PDB file of N, CA and C in Angstrom:
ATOM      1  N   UNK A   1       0.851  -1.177   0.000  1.00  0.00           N
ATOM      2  CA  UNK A   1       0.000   0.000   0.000  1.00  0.00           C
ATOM      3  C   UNK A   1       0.888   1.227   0.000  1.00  0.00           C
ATOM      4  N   UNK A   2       0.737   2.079  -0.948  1.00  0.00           N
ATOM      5  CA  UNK A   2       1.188   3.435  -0.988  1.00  0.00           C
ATOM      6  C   UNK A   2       0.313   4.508  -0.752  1.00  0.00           C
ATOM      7  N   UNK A   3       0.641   5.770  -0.166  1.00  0.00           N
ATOM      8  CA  UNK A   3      -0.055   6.962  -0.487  1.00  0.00           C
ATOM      9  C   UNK A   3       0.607   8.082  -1.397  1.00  0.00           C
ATOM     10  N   UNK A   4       0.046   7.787  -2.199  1.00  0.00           N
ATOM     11  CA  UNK A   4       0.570   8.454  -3.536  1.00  0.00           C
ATOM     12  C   UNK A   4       0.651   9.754  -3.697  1.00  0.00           C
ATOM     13  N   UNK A   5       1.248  10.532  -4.085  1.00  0.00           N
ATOM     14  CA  UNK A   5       0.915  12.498  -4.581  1.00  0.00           C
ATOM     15  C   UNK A   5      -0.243  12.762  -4.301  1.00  0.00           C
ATOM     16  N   UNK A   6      -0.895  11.949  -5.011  1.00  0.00           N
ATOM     17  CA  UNK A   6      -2.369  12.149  -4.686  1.00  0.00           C
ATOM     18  C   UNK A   6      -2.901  11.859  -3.932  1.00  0.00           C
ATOM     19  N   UNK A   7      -2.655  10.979  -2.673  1.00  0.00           N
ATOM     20  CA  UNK A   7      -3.524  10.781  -1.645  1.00  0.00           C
ATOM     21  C   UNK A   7      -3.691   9.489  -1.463  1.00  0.00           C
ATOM     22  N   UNK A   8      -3.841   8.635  -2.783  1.00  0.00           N
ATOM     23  CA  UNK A   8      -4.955   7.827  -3.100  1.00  0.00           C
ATOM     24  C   UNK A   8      -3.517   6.495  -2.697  1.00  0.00           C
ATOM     25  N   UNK A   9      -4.755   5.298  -2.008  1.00  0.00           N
ATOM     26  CA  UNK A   9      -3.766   4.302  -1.429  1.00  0.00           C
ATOM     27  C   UNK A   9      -4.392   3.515  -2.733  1.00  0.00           C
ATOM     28  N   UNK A  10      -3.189   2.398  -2.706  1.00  0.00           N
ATOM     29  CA  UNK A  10      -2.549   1.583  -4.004  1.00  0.00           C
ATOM     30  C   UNK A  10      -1.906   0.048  -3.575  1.00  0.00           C
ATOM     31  N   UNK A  11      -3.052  -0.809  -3.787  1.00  0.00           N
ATOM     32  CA  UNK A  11      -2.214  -2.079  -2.900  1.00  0.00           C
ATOM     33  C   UNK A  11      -1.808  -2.519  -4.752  1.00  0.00           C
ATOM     34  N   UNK A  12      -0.427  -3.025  -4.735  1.00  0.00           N
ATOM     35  CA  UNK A  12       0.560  -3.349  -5.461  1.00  0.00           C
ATOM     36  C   UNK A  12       0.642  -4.709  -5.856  1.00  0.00           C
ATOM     37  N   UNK A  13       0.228  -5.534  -6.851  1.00  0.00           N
ATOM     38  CA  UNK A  13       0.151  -6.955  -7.246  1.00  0.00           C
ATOM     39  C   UNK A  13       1.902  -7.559  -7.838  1.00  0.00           C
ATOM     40  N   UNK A  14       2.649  -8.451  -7.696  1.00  0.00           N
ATOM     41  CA  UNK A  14       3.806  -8.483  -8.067  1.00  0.00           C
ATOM     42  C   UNK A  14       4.294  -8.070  -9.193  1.00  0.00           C
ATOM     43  N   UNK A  15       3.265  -8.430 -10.332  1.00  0.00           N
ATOM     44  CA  UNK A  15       3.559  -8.030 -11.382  1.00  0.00           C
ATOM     45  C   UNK A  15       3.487  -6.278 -12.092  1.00  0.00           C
ATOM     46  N   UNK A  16       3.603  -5.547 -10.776  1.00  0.00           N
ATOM     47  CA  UNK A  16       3.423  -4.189 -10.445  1.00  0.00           C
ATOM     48  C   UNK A  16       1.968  -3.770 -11.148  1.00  0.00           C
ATOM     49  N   UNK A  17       1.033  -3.945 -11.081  1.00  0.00           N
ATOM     50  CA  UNK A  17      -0.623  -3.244 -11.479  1.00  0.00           C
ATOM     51  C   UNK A  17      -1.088  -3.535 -10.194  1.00  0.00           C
ATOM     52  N   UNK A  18      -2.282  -2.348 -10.607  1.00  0.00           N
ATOM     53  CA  UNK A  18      -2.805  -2.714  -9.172  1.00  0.00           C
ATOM     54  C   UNK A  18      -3.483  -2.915  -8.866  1.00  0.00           C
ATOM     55  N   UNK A  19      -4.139  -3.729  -7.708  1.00  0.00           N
ATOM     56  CA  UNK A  19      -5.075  -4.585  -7.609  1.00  0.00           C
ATOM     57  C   UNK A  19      -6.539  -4.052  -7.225  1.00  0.00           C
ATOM     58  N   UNK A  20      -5.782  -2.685  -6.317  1.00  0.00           N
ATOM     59  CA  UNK A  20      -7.334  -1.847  -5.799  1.00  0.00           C
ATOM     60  C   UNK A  20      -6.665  -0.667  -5.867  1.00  0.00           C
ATOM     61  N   UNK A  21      -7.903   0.930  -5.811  1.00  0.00           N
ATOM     62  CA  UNK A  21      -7.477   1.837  -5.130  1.00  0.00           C
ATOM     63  C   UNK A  21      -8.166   2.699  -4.652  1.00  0.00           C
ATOM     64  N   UNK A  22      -7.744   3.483  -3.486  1.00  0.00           N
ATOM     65  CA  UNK A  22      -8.906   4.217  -2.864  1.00  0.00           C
ATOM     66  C   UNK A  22      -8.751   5.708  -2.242  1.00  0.00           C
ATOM     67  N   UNK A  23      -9.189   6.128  -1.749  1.00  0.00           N
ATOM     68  CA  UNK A  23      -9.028   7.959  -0.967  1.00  0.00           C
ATOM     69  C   UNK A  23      -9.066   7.583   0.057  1.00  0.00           C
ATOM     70  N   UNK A  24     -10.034   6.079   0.324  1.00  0.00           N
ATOM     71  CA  UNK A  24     -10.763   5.975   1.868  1.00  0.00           C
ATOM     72  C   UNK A  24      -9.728   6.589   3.354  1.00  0.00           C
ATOM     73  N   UNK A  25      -8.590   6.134   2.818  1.00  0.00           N
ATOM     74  CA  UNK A  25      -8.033   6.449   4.130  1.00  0.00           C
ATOM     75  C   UNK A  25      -7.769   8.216   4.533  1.00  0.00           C
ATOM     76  N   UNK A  26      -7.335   8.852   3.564  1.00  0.00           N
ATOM     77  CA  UNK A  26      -6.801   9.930   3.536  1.00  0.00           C
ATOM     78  C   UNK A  26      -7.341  11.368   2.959  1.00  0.00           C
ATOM     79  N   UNK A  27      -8.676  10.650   2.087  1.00  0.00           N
ATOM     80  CA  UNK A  27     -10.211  11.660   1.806  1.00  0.00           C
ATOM     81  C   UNK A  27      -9.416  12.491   0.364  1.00  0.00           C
ATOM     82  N   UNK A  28      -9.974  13.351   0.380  1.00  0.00           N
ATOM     83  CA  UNK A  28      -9.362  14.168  -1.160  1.00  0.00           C
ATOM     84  C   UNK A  28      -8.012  14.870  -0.428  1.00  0.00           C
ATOM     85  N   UNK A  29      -7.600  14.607   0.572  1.00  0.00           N
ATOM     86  CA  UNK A  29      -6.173  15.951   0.614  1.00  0.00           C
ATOM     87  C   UNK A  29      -4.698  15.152  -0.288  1.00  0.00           C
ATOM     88  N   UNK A  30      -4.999  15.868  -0.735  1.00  0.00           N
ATOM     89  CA  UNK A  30      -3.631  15.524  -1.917  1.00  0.00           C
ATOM     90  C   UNK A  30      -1.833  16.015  -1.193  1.00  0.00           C
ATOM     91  N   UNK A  31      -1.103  15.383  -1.332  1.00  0.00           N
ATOM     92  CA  UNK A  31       0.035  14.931  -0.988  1.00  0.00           C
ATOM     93  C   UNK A  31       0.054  14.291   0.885  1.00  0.00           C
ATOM     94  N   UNK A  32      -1.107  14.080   1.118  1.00  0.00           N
ATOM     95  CA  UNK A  32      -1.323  13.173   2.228  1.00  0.00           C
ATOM     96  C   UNK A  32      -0.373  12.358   2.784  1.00  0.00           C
ATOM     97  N   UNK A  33      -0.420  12.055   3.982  1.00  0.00           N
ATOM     98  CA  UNK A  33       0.770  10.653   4.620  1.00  0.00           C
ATOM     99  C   UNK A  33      -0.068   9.970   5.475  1.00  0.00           C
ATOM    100  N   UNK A  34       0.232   8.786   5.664  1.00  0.00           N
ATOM    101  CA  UNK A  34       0.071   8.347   6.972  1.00  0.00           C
ATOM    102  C   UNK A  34       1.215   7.206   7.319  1.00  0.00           C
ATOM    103  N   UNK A  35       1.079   7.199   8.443  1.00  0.00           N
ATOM    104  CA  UNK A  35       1.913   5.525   8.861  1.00  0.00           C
ATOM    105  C   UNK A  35       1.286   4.743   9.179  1.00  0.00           C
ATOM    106  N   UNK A  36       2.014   3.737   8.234  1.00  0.00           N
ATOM    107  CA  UNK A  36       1.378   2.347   8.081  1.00  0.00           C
ATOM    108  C   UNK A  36       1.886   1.286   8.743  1.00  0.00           C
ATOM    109  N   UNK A  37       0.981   0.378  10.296  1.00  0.00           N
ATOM    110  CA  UNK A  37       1.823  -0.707  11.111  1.00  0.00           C
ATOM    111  C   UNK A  37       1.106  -1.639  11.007  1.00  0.00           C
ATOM    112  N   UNK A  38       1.418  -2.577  10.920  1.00  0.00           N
ATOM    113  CA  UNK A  38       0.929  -4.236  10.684  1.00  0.00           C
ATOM    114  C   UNK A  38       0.523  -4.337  12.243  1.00  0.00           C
ATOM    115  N   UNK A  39      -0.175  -5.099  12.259  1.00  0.00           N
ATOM    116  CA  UNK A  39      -0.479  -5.724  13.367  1.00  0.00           C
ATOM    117  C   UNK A  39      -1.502  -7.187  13.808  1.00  0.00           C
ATOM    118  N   UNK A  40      -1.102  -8.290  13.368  1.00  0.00           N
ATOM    119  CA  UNK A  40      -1.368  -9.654  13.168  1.00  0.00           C
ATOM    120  C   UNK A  40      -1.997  -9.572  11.339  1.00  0.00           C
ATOM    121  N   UNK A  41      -3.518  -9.625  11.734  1.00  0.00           N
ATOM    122  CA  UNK A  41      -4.174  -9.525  10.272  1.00  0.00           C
ATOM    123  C   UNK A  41      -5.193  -8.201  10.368  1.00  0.00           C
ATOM    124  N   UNK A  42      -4.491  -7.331  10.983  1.00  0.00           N
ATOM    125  CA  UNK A  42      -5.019  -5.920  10.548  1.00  0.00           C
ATOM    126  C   UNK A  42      -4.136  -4.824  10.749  1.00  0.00           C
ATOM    127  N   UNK A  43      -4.024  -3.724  10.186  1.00  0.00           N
ATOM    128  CA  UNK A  43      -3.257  -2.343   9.844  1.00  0.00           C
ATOM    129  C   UNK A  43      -3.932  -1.159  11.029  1.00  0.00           C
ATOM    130  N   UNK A  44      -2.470  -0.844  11.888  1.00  0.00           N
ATOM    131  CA  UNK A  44      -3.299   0.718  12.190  1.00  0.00           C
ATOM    132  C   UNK A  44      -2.588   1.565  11.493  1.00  0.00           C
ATOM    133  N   UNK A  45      -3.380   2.869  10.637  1.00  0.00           N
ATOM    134  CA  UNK A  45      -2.987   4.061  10.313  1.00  0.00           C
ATOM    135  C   UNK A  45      -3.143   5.329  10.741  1.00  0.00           C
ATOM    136  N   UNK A  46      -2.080   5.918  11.417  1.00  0.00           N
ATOM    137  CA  UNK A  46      -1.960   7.091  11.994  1.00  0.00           C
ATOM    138  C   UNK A  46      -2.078   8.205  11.111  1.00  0.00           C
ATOM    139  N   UNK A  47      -2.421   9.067  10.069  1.00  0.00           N
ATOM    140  CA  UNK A  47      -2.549   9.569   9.749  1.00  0.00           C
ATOM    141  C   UNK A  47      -2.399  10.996   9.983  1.00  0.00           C
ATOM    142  N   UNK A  48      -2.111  11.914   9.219  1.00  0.00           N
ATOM    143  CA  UNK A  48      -0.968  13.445   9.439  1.00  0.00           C
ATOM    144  C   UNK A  48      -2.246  14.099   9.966  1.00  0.00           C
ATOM    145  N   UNK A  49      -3.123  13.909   9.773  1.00  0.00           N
ATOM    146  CA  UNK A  49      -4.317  14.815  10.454  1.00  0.00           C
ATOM    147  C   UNK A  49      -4.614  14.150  11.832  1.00  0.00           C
ATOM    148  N   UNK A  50      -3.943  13.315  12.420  1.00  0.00           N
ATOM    149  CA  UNK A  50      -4.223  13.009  13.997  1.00  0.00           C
ATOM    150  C   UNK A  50      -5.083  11.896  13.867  1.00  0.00           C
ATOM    151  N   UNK A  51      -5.571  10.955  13.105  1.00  0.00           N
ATOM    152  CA  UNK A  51      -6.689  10.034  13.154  1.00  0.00           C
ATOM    153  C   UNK A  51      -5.880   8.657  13.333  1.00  0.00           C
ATOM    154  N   UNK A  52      -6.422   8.074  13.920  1.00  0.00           N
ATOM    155  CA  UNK A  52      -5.861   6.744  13.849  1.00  0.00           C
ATOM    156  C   UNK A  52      -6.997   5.732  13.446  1.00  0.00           C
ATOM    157  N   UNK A  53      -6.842   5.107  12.148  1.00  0.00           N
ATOM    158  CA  UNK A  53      -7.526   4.481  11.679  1.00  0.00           C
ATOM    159  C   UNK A  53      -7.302   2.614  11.829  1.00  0.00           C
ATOM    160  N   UNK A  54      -8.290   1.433  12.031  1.00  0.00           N
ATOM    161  CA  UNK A  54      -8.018   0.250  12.154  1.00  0.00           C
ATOM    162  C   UNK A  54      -8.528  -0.022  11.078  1.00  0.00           C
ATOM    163  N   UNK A  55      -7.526  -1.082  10.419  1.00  0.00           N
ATOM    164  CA  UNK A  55      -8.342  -1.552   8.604  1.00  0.00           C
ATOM    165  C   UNK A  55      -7.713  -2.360   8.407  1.00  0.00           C
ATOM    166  N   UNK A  56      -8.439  -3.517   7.989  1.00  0.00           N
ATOM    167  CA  UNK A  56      -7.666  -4.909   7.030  1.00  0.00           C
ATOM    168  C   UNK A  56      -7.427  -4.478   5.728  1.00  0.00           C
ATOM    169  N   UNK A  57      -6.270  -5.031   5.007  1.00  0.00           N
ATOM    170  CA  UNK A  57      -5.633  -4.869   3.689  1.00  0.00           C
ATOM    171  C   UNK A  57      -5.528  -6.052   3.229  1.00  0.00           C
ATOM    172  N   UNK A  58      -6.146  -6.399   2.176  1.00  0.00           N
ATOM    173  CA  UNK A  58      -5.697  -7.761   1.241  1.00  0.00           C
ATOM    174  C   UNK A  58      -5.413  -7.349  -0.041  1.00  0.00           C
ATOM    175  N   UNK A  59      -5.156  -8.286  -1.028  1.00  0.00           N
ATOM    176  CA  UNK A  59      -5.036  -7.947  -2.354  1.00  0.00           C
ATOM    177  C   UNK A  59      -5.981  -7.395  -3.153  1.00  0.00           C
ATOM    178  N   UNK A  60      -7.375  -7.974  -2.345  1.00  0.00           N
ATOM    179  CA  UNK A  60      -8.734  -7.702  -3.059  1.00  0.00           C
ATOM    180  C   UNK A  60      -9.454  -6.158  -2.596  1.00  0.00           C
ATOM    181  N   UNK A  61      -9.286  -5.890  -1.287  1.00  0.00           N
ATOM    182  CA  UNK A  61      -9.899  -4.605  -0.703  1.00  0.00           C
ATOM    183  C   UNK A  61      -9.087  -3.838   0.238  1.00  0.00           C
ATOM    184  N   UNK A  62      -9.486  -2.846   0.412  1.00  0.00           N
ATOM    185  CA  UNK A  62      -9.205  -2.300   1.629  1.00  0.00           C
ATOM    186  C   UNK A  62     -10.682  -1.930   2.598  1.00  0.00           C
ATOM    187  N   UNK A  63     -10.683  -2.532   4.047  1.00  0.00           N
ATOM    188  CA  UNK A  63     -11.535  -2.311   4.417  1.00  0.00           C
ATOM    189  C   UNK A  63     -11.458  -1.695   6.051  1.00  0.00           C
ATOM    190  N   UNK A  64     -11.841  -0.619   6.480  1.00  0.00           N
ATOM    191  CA  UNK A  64     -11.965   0.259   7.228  1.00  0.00           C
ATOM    192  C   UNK A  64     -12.817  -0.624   8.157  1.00  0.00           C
ATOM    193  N   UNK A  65     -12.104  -0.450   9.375  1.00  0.00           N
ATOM    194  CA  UNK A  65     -13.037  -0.875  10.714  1.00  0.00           C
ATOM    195  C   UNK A  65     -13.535   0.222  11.797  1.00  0.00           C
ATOM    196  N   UNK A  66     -12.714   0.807  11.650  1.00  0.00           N
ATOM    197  CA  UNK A  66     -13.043   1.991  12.742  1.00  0.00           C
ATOM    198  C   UNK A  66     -12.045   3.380  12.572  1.00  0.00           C
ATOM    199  N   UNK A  67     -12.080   4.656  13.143  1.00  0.00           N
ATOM    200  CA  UNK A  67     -11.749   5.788  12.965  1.00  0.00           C
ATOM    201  C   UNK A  67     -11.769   6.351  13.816  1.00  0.00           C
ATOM    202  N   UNK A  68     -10.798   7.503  14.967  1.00  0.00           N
ATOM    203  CA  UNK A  68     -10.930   8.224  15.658  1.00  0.00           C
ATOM    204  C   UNK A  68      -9.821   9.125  15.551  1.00  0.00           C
ATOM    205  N   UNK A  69     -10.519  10.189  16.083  1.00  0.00           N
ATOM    206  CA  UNK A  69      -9.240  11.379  15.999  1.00  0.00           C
ATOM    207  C   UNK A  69      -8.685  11.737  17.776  1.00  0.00           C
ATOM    208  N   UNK A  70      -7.474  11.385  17.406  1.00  0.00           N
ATOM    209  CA  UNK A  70      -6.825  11.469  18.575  1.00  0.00           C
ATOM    210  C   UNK A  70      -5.759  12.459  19.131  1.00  0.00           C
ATOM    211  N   UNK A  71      -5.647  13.211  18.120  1.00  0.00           N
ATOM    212  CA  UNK A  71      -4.364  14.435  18.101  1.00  0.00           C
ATOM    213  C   UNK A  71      -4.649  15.298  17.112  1.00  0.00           C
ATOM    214  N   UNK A  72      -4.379  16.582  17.786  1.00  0.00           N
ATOM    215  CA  UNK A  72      -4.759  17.932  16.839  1.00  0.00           C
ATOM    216  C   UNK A  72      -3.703  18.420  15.720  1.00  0.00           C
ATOM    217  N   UNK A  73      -3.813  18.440  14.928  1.00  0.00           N
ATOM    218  CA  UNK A  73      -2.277  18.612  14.069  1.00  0.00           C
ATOM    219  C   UNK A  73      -2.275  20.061  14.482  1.00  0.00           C
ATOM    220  N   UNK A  74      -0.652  20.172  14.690  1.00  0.00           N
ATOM    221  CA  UNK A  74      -0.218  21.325  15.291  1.00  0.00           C
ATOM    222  C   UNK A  74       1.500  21.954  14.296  1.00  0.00           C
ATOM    223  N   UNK A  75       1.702  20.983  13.720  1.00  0.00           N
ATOM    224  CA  UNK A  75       2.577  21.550  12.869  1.00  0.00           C
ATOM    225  C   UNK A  75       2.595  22.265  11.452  1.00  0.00           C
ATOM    226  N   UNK A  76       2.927  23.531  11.599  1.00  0.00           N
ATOM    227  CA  UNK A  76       2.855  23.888   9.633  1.00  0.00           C
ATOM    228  C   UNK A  76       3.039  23.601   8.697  1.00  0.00           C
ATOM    229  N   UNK A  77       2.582  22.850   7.814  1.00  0.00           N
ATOM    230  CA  UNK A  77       3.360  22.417   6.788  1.00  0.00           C
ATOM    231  C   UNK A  77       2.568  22.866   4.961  1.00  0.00           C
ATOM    232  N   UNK A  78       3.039  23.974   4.776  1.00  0.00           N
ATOM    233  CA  UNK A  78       2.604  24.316   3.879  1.00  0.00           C
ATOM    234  C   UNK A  78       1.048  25.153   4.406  1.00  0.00           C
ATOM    235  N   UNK A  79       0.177  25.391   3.582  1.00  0.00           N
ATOM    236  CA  UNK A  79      -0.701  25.491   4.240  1.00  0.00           C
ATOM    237  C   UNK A  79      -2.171  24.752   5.163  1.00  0.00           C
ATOM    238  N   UNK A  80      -1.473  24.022   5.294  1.00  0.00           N
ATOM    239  CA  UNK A  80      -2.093  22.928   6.120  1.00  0.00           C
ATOM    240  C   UNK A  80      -1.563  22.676   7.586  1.00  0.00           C
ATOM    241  N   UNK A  81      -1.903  22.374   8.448  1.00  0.00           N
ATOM    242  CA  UNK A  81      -1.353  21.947   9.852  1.00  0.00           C
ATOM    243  C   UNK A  81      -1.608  20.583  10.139  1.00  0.00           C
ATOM    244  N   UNK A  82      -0.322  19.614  10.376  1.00  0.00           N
ATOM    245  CA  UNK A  82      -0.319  18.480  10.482  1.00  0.00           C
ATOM    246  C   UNK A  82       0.183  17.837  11.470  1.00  0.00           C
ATOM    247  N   UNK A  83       0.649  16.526  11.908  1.00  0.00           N
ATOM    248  CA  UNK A  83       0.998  15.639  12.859  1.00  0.00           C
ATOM    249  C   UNK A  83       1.819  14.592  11.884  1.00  0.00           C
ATOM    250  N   UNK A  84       3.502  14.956  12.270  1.00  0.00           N
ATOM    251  CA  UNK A  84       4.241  14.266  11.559  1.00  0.00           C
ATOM    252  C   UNK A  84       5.020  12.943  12.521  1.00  0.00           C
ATOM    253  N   UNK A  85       4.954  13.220  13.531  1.00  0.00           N
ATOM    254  CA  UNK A  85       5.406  11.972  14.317  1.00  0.00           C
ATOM    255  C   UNK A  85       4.836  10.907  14.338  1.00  0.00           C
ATOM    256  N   UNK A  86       5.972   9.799  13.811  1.00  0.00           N
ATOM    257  CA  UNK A  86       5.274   8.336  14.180  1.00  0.00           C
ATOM    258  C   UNK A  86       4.747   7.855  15.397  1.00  0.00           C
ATOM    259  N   UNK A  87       4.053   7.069  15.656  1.00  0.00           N
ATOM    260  CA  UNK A  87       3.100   6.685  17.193  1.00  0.00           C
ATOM    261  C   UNK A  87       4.188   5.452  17.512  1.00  0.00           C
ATOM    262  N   UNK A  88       4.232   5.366  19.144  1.00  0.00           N
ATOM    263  CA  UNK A  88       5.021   4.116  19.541  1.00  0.00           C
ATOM    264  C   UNK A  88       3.678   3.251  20.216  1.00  0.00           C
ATOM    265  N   UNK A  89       3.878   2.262  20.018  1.00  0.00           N
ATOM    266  CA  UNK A  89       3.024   1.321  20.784  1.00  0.00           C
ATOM    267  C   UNK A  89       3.845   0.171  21.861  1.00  0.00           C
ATOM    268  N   UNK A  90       3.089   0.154  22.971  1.00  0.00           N
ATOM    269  CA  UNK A  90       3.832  -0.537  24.329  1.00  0.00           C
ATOM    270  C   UNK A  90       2.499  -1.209  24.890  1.00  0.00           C
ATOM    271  N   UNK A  91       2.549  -2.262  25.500  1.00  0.00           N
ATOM    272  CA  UNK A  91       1.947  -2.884  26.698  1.00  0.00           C
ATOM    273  C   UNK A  91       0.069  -2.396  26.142  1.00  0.00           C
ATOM    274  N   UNK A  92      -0.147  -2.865  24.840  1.00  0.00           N
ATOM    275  CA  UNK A  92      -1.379  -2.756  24.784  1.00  0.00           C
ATOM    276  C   UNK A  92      -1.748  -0.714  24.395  1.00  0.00           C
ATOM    277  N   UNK A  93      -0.852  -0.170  24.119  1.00  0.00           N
ATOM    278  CA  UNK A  93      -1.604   1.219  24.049  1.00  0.00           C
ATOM    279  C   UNK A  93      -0.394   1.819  23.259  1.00  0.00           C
ATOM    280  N   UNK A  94      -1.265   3.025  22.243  1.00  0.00           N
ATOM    281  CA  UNK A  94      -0.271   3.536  21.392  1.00  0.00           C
ATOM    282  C   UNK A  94       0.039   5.143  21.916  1.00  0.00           C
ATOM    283  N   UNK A  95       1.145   5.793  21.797  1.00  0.00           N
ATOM    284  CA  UNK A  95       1.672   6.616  22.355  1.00  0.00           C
ATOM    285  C   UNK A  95       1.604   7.805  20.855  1.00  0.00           C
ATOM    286  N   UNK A  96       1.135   8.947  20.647  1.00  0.00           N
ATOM    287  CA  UNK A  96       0.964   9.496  20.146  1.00  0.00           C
ATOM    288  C   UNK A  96       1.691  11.149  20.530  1.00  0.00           C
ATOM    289  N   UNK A  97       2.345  12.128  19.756  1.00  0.00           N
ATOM    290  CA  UNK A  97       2.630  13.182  20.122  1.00  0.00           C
ATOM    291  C   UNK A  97       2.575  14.657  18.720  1.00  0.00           C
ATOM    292  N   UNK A  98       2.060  15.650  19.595  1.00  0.00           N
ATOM    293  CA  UNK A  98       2.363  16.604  18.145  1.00  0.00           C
ATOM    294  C   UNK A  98       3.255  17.745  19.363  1.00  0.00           C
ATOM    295  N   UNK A  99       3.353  18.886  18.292  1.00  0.00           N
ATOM    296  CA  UNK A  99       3.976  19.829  19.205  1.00  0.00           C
ATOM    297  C   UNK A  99       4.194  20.647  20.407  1.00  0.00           C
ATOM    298  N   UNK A 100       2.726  20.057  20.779  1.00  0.00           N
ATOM    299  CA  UNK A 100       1.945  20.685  22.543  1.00  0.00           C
ATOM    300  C   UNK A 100       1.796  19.303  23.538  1.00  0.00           C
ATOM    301  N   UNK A 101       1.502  18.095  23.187  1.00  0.00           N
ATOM    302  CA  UNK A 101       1.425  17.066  24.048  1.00  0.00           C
ATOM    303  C   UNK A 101       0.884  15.721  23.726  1.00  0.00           C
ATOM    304  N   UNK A 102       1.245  14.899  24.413  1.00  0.00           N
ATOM    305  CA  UNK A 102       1.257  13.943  23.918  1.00  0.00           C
ATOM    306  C   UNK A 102      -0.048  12.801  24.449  1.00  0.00           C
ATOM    307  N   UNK A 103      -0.441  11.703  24.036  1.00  0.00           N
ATOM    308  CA  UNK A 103      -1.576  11.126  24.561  1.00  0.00           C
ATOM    309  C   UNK A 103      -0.862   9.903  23.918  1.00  0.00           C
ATOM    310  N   UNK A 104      -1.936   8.776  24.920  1.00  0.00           N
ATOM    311  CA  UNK A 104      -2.034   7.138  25.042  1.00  0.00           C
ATOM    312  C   UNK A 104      -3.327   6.965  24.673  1.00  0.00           C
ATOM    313  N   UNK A 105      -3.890   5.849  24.026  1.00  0.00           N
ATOM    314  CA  UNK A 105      -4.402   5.628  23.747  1.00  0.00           C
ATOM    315  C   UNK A 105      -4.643   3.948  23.823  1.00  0.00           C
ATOM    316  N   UNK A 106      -5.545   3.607  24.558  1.00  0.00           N
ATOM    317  CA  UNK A 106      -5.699   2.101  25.324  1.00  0.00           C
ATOM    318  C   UNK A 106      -6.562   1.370  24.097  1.00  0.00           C
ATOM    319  N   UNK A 107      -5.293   0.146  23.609  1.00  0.00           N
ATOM    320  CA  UNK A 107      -5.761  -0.636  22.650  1.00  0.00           C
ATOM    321  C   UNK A 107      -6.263  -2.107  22.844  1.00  0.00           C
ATOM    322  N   UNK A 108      -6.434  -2.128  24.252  1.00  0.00           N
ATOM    323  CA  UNK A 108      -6.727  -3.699  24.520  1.00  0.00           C
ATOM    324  C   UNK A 108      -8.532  -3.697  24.021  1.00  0.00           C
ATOM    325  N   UNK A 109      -8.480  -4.623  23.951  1.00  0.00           N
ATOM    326  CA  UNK A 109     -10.441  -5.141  23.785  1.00  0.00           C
ATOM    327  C   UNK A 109     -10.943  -4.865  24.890  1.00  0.00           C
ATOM    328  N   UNK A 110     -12.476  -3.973  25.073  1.00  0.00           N
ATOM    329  CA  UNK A 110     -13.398  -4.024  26.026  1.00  0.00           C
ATOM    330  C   UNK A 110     -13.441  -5.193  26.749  1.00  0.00           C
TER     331      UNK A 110
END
């Protein structure tokens, strides 16, 4: 999976075409980022606008499980304000920071 110039994520078949593609994660903002972490058989994406998104990735789809915004983007970047730090994850919870403070976020199951 890439996020392309455009935004748009791109899961990659060997023979380089591609198999799907979508905005879902990253909406119309064009030159978009997020970070992308595996985690057994699903993906969290942290995303430059503070969201941390849970989603399975296969060859066939990308599919979105859930969405929350967890950090205010606080850095300038161009004219946009974003959240460029990668998240650490420890002991069940992911550690998140922008330029004013930082938050945890408790990932165990209800």
């Amino acid at each position: 999976m890439v996020c392309a110039a455009t935004g748009t994520s791109v899961a990659w078949r060997p023979d380089r075409q591609a198999s799907w593609e979508t905005l879902a994660p990253m909406g119309e903002d064009r030159w978009a980022t997020a970070f992308l972490i595996r985690h057994r058989d699903r993906y969290f994406l942290f995303t430059e606008r503070g969201e941390l998104i849970l989603s399975r990735l296969s060859p066939r789809a990308y599919e979105e499980q859930g969405r929350m915004r967890i950090l205010e983007p606080t850095m300038q970047a161009g004219r946009r304000k974003v959240v460029w730090s990668h998240p650490a994850f420890a002991n069940r919870r992911l550690y998140a920071r922008n330029d004013k403070e930082i938050v945890c976020v408790d990932l165990a199951a209800p």
